[in-house]
XYZ file of C-alpha atoms in Angstrom:
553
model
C -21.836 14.644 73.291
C -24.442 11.748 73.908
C -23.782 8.521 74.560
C -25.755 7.402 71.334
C -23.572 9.491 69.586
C -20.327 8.219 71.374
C -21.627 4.688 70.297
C -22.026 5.337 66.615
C -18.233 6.211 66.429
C -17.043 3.397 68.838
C -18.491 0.448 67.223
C -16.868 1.208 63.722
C -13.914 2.429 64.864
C -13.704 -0.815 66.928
C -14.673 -3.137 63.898
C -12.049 -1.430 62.232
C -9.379 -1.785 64.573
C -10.192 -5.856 64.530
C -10.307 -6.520 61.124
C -6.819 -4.842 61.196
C -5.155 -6.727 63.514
C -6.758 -9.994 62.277
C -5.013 -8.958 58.840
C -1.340 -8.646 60.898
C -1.495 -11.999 62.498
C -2.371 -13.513 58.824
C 0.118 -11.789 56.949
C 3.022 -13.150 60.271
C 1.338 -16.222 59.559
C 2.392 -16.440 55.484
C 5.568 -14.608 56.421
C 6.769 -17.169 58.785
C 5.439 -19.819 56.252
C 7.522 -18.467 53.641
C 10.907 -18.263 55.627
C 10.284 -22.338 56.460
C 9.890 -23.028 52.883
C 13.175 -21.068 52.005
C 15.163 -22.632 54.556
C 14.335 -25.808 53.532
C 15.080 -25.087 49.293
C 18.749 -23.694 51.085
C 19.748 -26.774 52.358
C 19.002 -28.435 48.800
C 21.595 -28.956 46.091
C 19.641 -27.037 42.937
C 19.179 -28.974 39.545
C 20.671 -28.479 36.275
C 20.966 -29.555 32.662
C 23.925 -29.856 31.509
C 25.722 -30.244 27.852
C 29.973 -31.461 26.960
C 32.006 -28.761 24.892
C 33.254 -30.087 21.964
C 34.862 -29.194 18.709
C 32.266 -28.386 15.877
C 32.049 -26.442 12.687
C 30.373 -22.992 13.098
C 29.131 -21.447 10.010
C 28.662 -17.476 10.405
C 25.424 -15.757 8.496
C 24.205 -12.701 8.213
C 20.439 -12.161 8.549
C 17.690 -10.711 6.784
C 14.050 -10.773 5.633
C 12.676 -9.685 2.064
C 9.767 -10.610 0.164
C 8.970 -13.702 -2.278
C 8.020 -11.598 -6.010
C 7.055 -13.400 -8.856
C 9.677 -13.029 -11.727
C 7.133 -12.126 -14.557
C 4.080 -10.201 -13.234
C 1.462 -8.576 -16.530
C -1.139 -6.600 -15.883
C -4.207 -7.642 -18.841
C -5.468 -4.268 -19.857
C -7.681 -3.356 -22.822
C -6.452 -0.690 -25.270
C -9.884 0.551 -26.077
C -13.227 1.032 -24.250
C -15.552 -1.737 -24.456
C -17.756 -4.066 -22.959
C -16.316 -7.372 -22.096
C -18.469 -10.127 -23.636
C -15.779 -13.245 -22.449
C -13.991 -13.710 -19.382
C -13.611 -17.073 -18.113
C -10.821 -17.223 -16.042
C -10.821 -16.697 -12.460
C -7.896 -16.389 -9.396
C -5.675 -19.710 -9.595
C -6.665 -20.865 -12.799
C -3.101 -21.979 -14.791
C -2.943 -19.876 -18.354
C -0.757 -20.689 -21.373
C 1.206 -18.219 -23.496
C -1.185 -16.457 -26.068
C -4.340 -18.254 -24.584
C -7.329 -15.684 -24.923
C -8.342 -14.510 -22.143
C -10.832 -11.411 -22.517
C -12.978 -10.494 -25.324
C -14.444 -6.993 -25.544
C -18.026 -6.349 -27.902
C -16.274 -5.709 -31.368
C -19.466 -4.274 -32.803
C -18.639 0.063 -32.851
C -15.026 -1.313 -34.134
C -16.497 -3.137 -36.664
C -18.464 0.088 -37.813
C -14.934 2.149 -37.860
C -13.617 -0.613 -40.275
C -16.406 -0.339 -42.830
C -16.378 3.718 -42.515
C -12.622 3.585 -43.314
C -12.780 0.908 -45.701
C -15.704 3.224 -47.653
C -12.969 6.178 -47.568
C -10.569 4.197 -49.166
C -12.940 3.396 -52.184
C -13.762 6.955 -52.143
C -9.978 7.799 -52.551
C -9.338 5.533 -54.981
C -12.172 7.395 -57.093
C -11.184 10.295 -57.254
C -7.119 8.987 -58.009
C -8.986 7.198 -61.200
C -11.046 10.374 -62.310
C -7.725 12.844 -62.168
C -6.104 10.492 -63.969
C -8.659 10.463 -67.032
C -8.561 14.369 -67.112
C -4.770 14.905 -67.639
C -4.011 16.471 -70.639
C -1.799 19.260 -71.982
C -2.833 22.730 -72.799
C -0.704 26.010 -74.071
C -2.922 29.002 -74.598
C -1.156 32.074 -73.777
C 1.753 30.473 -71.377
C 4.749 31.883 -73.533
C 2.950 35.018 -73.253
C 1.973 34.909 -69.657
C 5.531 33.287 -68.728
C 7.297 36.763 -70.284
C 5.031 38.835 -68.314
C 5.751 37.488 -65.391
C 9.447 37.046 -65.704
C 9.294 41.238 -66.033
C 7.893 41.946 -63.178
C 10.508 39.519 -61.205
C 13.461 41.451 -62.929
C 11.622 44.386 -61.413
C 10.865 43.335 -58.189
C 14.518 42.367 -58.003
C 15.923 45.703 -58.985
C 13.681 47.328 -56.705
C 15.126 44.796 -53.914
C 18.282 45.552 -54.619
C 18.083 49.366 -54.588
C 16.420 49.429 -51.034
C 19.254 47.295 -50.212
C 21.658 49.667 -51.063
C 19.347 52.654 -49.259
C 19.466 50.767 -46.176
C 23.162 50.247 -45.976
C 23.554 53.890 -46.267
C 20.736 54.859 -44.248
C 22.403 52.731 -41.333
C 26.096 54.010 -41.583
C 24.838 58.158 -41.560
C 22.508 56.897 -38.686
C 25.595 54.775 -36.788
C 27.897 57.970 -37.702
C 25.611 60.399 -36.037
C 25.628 58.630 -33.131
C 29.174 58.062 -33.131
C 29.562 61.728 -32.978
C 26.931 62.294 -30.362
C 28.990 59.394 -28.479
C 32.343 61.668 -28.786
C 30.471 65.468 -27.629
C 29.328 62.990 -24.566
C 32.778 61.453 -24.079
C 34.050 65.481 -24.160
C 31.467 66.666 -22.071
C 32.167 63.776 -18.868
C 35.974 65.154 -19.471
C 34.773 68.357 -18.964
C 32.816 67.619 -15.841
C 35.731 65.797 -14.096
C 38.176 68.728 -14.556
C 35.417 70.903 -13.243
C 35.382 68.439 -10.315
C 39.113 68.424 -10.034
C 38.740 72.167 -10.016
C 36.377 72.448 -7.541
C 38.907 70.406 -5.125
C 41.972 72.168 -6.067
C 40.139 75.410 -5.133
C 38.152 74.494 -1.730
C 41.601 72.974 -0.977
C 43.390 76.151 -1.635
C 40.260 77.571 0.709
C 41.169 75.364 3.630
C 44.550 76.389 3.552
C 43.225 80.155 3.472
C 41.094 79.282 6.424
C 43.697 77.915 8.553
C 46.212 80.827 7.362
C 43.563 82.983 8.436
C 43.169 80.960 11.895
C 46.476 81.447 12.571
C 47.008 84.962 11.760
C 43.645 86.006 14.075
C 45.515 84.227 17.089
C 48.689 85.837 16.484
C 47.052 89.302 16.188
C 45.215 88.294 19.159
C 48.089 88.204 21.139
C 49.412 91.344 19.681
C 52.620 89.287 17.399
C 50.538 90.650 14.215
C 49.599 93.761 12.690
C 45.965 94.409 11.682
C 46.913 95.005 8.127
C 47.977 91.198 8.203
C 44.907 90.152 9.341
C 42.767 91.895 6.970
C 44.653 90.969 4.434
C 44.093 87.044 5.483
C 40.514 87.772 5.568
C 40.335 89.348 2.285
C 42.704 86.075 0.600
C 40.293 83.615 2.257
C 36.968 86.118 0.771
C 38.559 85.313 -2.883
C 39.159 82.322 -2.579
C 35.135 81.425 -1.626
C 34.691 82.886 -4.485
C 36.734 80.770 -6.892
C 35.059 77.833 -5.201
C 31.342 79.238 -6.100
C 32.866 79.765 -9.546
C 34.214 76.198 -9.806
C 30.735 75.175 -8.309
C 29.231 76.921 -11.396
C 31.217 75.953 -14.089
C 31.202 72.021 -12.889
C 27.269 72.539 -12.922
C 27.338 73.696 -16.706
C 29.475 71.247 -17.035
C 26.493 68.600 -16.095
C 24.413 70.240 -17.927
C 25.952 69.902 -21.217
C 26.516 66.048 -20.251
C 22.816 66.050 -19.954
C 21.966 67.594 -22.986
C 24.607 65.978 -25.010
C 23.196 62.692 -23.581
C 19.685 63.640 -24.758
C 20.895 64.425 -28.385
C 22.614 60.927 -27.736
C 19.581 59.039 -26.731
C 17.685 60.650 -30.027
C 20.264 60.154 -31.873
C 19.930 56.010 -31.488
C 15.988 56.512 -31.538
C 16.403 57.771 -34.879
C 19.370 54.463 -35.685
C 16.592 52.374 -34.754
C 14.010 53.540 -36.566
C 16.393 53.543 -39.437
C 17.011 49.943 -39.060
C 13.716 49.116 -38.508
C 12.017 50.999 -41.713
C 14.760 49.736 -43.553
C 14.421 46.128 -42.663
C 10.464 46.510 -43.606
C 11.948 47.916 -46.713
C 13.612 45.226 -47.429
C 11.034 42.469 -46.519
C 8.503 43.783 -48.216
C 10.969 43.980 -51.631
C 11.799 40.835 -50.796
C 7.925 39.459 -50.898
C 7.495 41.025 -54.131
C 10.358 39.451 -55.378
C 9.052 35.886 -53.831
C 5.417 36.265 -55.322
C 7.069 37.607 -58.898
C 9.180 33.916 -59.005
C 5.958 32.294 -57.858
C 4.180 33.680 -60.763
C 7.035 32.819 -62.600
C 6.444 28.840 -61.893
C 3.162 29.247 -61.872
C 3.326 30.598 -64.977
C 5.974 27.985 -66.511
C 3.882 25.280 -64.793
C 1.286 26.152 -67.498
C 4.108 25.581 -70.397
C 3.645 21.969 -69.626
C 0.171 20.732 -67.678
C 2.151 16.966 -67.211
C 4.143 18.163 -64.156
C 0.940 19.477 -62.476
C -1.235 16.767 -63.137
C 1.628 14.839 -61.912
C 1.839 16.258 -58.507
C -2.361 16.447 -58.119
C -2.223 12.739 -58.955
C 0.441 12.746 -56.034
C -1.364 14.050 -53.771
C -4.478 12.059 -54.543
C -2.335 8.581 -54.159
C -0.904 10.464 -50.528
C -4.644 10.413 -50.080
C -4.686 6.890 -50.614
C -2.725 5.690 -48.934
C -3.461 8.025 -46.058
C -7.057 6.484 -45.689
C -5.679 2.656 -46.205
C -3.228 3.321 -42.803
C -6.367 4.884 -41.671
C -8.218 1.377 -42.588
C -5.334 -0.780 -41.073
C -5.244 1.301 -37.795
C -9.446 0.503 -37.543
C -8.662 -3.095 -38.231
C -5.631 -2.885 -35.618
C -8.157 -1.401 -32.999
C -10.500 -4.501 -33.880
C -7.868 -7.485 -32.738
C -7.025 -5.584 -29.798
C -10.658 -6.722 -28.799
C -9.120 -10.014 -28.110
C -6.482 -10.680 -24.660
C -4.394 -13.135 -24.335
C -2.017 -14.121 -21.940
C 2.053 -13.498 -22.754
C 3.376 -15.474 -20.668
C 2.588 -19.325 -18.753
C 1.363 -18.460 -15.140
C -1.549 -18.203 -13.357
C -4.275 -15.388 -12.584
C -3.916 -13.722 -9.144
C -6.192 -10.930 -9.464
C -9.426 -10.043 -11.788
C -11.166 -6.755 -11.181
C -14.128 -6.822 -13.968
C -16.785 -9.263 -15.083
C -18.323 -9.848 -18.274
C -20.413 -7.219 -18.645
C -18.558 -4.782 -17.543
C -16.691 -1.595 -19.544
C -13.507 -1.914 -19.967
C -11.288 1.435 -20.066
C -8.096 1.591 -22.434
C -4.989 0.850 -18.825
C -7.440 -0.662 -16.015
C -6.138 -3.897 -16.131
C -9.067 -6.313 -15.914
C -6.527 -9.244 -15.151
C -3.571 -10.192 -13.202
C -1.095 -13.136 -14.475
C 2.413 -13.755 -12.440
C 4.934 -16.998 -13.167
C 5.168 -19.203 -10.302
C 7.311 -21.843 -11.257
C 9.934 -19.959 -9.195
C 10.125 -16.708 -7.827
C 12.663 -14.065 -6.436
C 13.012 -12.866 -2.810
C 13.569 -9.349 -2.552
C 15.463 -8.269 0.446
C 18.276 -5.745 1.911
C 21.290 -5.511 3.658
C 22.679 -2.443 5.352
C 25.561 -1.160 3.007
C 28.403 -1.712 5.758
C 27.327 -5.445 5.518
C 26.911 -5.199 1.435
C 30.123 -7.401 0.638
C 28.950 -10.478 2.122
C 26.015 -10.439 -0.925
C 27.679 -11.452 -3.733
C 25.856 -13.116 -7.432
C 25.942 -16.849 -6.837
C 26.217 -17.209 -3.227
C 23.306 -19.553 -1.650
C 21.074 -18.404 0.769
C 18.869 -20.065 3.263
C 15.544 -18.920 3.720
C 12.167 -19.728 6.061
C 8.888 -18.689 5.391
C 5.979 -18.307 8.446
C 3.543 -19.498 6.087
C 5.596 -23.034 5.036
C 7.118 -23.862 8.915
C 9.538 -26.319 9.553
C 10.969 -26.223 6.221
C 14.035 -24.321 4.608
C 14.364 -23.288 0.916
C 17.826 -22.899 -0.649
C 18.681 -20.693 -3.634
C 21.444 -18.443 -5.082
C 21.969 -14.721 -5.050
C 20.897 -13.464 -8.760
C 20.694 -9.526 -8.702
C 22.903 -7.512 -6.747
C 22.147 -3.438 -6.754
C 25.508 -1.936 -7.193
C 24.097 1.206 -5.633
C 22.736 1.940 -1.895
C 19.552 3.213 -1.085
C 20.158 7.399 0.043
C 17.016 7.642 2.194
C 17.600 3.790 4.036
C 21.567 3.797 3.561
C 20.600 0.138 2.504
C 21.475 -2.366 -0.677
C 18.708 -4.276 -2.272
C 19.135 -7.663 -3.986
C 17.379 -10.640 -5.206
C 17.396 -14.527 -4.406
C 15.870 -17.243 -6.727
C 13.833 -20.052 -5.679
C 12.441 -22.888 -7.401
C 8.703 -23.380 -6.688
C 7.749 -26.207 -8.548
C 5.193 -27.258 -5.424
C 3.870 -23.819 -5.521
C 4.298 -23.854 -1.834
C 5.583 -20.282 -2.079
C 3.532 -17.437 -3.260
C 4.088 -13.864 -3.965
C 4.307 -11.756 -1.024
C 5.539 -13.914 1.542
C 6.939 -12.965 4.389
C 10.821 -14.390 3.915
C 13.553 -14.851 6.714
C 17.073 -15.030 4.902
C 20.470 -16.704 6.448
C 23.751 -15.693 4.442
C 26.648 -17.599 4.716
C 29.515 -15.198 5.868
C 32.467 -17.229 7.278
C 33.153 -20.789 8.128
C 35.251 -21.752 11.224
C 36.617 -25.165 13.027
C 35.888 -24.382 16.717
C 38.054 -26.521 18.720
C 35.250 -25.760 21.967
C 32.226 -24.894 21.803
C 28.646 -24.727 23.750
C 25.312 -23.965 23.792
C 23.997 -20.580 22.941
C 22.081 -21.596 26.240
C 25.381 -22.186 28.353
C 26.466 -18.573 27.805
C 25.519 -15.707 30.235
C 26.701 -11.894 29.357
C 26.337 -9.571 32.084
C 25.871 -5.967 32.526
C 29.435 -5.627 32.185
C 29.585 -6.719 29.174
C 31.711 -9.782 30.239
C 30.329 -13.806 29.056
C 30.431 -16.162 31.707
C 29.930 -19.899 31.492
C 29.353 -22.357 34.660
C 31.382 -25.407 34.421
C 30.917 -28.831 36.391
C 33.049 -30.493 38.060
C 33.835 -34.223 38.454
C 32.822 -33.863 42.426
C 29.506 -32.008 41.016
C 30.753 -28.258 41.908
C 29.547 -25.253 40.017
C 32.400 -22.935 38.872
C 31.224 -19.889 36.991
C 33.943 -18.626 34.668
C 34.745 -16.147 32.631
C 35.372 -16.747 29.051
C 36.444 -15.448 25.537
C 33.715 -15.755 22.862
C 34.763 -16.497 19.280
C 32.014 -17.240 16.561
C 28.747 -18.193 16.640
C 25.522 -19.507 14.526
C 21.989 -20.122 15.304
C 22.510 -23.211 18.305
C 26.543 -22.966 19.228
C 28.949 -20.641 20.596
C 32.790 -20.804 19.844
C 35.164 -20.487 23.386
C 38.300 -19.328 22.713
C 39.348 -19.632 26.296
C 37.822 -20.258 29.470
C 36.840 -23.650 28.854
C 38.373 -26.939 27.766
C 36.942 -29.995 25.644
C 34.688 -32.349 27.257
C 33.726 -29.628 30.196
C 30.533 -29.851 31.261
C 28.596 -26.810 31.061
C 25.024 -25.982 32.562
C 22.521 -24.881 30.009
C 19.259 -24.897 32.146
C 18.964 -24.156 35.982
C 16.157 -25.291 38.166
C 17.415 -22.418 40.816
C 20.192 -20.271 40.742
C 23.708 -21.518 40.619
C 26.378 -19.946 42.555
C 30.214 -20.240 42.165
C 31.523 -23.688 44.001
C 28.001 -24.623 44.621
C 27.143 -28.297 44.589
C 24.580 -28.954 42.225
C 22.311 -32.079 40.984
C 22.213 -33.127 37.355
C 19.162 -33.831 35.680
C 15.329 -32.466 36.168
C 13.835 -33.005 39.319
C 11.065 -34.954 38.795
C 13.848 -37.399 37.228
C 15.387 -36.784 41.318
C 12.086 -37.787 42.819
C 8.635 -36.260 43.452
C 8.443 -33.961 46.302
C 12.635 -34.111 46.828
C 15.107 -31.507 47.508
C 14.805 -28.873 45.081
C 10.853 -28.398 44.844
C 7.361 -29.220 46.135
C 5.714 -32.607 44.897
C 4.819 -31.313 41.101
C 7.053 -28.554 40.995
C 10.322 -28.012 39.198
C 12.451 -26.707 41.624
C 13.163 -22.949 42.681
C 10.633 -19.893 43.343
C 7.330 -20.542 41.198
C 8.475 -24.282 40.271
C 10.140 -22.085 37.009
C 12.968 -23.670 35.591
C 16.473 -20.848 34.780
C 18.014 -20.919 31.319
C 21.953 -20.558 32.411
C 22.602 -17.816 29.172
């Protein structure tokens, strides 16, 4: 290798090197800094804030948001299609009970009313011209009455003899199958003793078989004769035989079931379509005896025109009065032109302008009540007995800070939520500021218990560990840190009950400058009330790594 190629890999490699080692000596250099600075904070006492467990009352609540709702909330829809020729109000604006609100172009409506209001006068015409015709009239109805009343004793004779016909029709029809129904019945009994036969005899054939069996070993072995054994073979021959002929007769036996069954199946063919003419028999009889008696009164109706004009001047008044509901439904259609508000409350929501077509269920405006309005919230169903009807509730809003409303529990769902395993239920609020408005966002308190804790401390002075254990750090009168473990009772938003651990009047540390250890002397107060720049912290600092003060819970 050259020496102008051994210098371009010294020199970097030696800049490299440098800037390394200059980085070592400045990193000793902080390090060493660092160790002076915590030698000196260990030889300080570190600062705290302290507060005196007393007795106090400690009210228990049970948490929750919801939603603020307003009571009454209408939706201002049209019920017919129109365009809307009024429509003042706007979002905010305060309405009155039956104030109009929307007015839709009346002019088609209008149209409907004088169409149906022609009907009726065209109604009422025709009511007034039946009425002038009515008169009596006899020519030929005795005659025409007898006539007919002939034929109906006819029809009805002829109704009642295919009456009869089909009554016997049916019982020779349900007979012959009855009988069909017993040569079936016979011919299944047959085919189960042919069955039982059949076993009985290739039964009897097994025990020929195994005779037989026997007999060949015997023989065999010379016990037997040959005559003995023939003889075996020729029993067990015969009795094959009686099986085939048991075979044979069981399958005659089937098929006499089958052809019985046939004769059986046409034999309820033929009940049905017995039943069937016969029925037609019988309603067409019976039509001929309905048209004869409507002759009949058709007939008799003649004897007498009063009763028919009567009933054609009935229908014409139906008419009537059918086109004046027709009128009042037009004239119905026209005031539903005009909106107005049904309750007092004010608009939060408008969707159309005047102008605009207006469809029978899009609500065009929005009214809700805001003199005071319900917050909707829920509690899981193991905590559901603490919400009761009349209990008051505390609740904050995000959008009103710095300020607590108070109201009582109103609506209580007796049932749980399946899918959330939660109860729902309602507060009431006054709102007569309007400071509250539909959809807040609502933080609710409950009152669940009330108790007289003889000591109690800071939600700050408490520390739980990983252990699960609390631990409080006490001062004492020489100013010594002793952390100790105590017994928590109840607690609310700022205090913490002790049940043991700690006595009245203790002092307990609720913000360290620096960790506090156990028998550690320790300085009350904030450092920069100790002194710029004393023990505990740099001029400007508050004490302890980062000048970062350490809540004691």
């Amino acid at each position: 290798m050259t020496l102008k190629k051994w210098l371009l890999v010294l020199v970097p490699l030696s800049v490299i090197g440098a800037l390394v080692g200059w980085r070592f000596s400045q990193k000793g250099a902080q390090d060493k800094e660092l160790a002076a600075q915590a030698g000196q904070r260990q030889g300080t006492a570190p600062s705290v804030e302290v507060a005196v467990a007393g007795s106090r009352v400690i009210r228990e609540s049970l948490d929750a948001v919801g939603t603020a709702e307003s009571p009454f909330r209408v939706q201002i829809a049209p019920k017919t299609t129109g365009r809307i020729e009024y429509l003042q109000v706007r979002e905010g604006d305060a309405v009155q009970a039956g104030q109009v609100l929307v007015r839709i172009d009346t002019s088609e409506l209008e149209s409907a009313v004088t169409q149906q209001a022609a009907n009726v006068a065209e109604t009422r015409s025709r009511l007034a011209q039946a009425a002038l015709n009515q008169g009596p009239t006899e020519v030929g109805v005795r005659s025409q009455i007898q006539q007919q009343n002939a034929l109906l004793t006819s029809a009805q004779a002829d109704y009642n003899q295919v009456q009869r016909n089909y009554e016997s029709q049916v019982a020779a029809a349900d007979a012959a199958v009855a009988d069909v129904e017993g040569r079936v019945a016979s011919a299944e009994a047959q085919v189960r003793n042919a069955q039982a036969e059949i076993e009985r005899e290739q039964a009897s054939l097994g025990n020929a078989e195994t005779r037989l069996a026997r007999i060949q070993s015997l023989y065999s072995q010379g016990f037997l004769a040959a005559q003995e054994l023939d003889d075996a073979k020729t029993a067990t021959e015969v009795q094959r035989k009686s099986v085939d002929v048991a075979r044979g007769q069981l399958a005659a036996a089937n098929s006499a079931v089958a052809s019985v069954k046939s004769q059986l199946s046409g034999s309820r063919n033929q009940a049905q379509i017995t039943r069937r003419k016969g029925l037609a028999d019988i309603e067409s009889a019976k039509s001929r005896v309905s048209s004869a008696r409507a002759a009949v009164n058709v007939a008799s109706a003649g004897k007498a025109q009063n009763p028919a004009f009567r009933q054609n001047l009935a229908a014409l008044e139906s008419s009537v009065r059918a086109a004046e509901a027709q009128l009042q439904q037009a004239r119905t259609r026209l005031g539903e032109t005009v909106l107005t508000s049904p309750i007092a409350g004010t608009i939060t929501a408008r969707s159309a302008d005047p102008g605009a077509l207006a469809s029978p269920g899009s609500p065009v405006l929005v009214v809700q009540h805001l003199g005071w309005l319900y917050v909707s919230a829920t509690v899981p169903v193991e905590q559901s007995g603490s919400v009761m009807p009349g209990r008051q509730v505390q609740i904050k809003f995000d959008a009103v800070p710095n300020q607590t409303f108070t109201g009582p529990i109103t609506h209580v769902n007796p049932a749980a939520d399946v899918a959330s395993r939660k109860v729902s239920f309602r507060v009431k609020l006054a709102n007569d500021a309007r400071l509250l408005k539909p959809g807040m966002f609502a933080k609710l308190s409950i009152p669940t218990a009330q108790v007289d804790a003889t000591v109690s401390v800071p939600k700050e002075a408490v520390k739980v560990g990983d252990d699960g254990k609390a631990t409080v750090t006490v001062i004492g009168p020489e100013n010594e840190a002793s952390v100790r473990e105590v017994q928590l009772g109840a607690s609310d938003e700022k205090f913490t009950q002790i049940v043991s651990g700690v006595e009245p009047g203790d002092k307990v540390v609720t913000l360290a400058y620096r960790p506090v250890r156990d028998k550690q002397e320790v300085k009350i107060g904030k450092p920069e009330e100790q002194g710029r720049g004393g023990p505990g912290g740099a001029p400007g600092g508050r004490g302890g790594p980062g000048g970062a003060p350490r809540r004691a819970g």
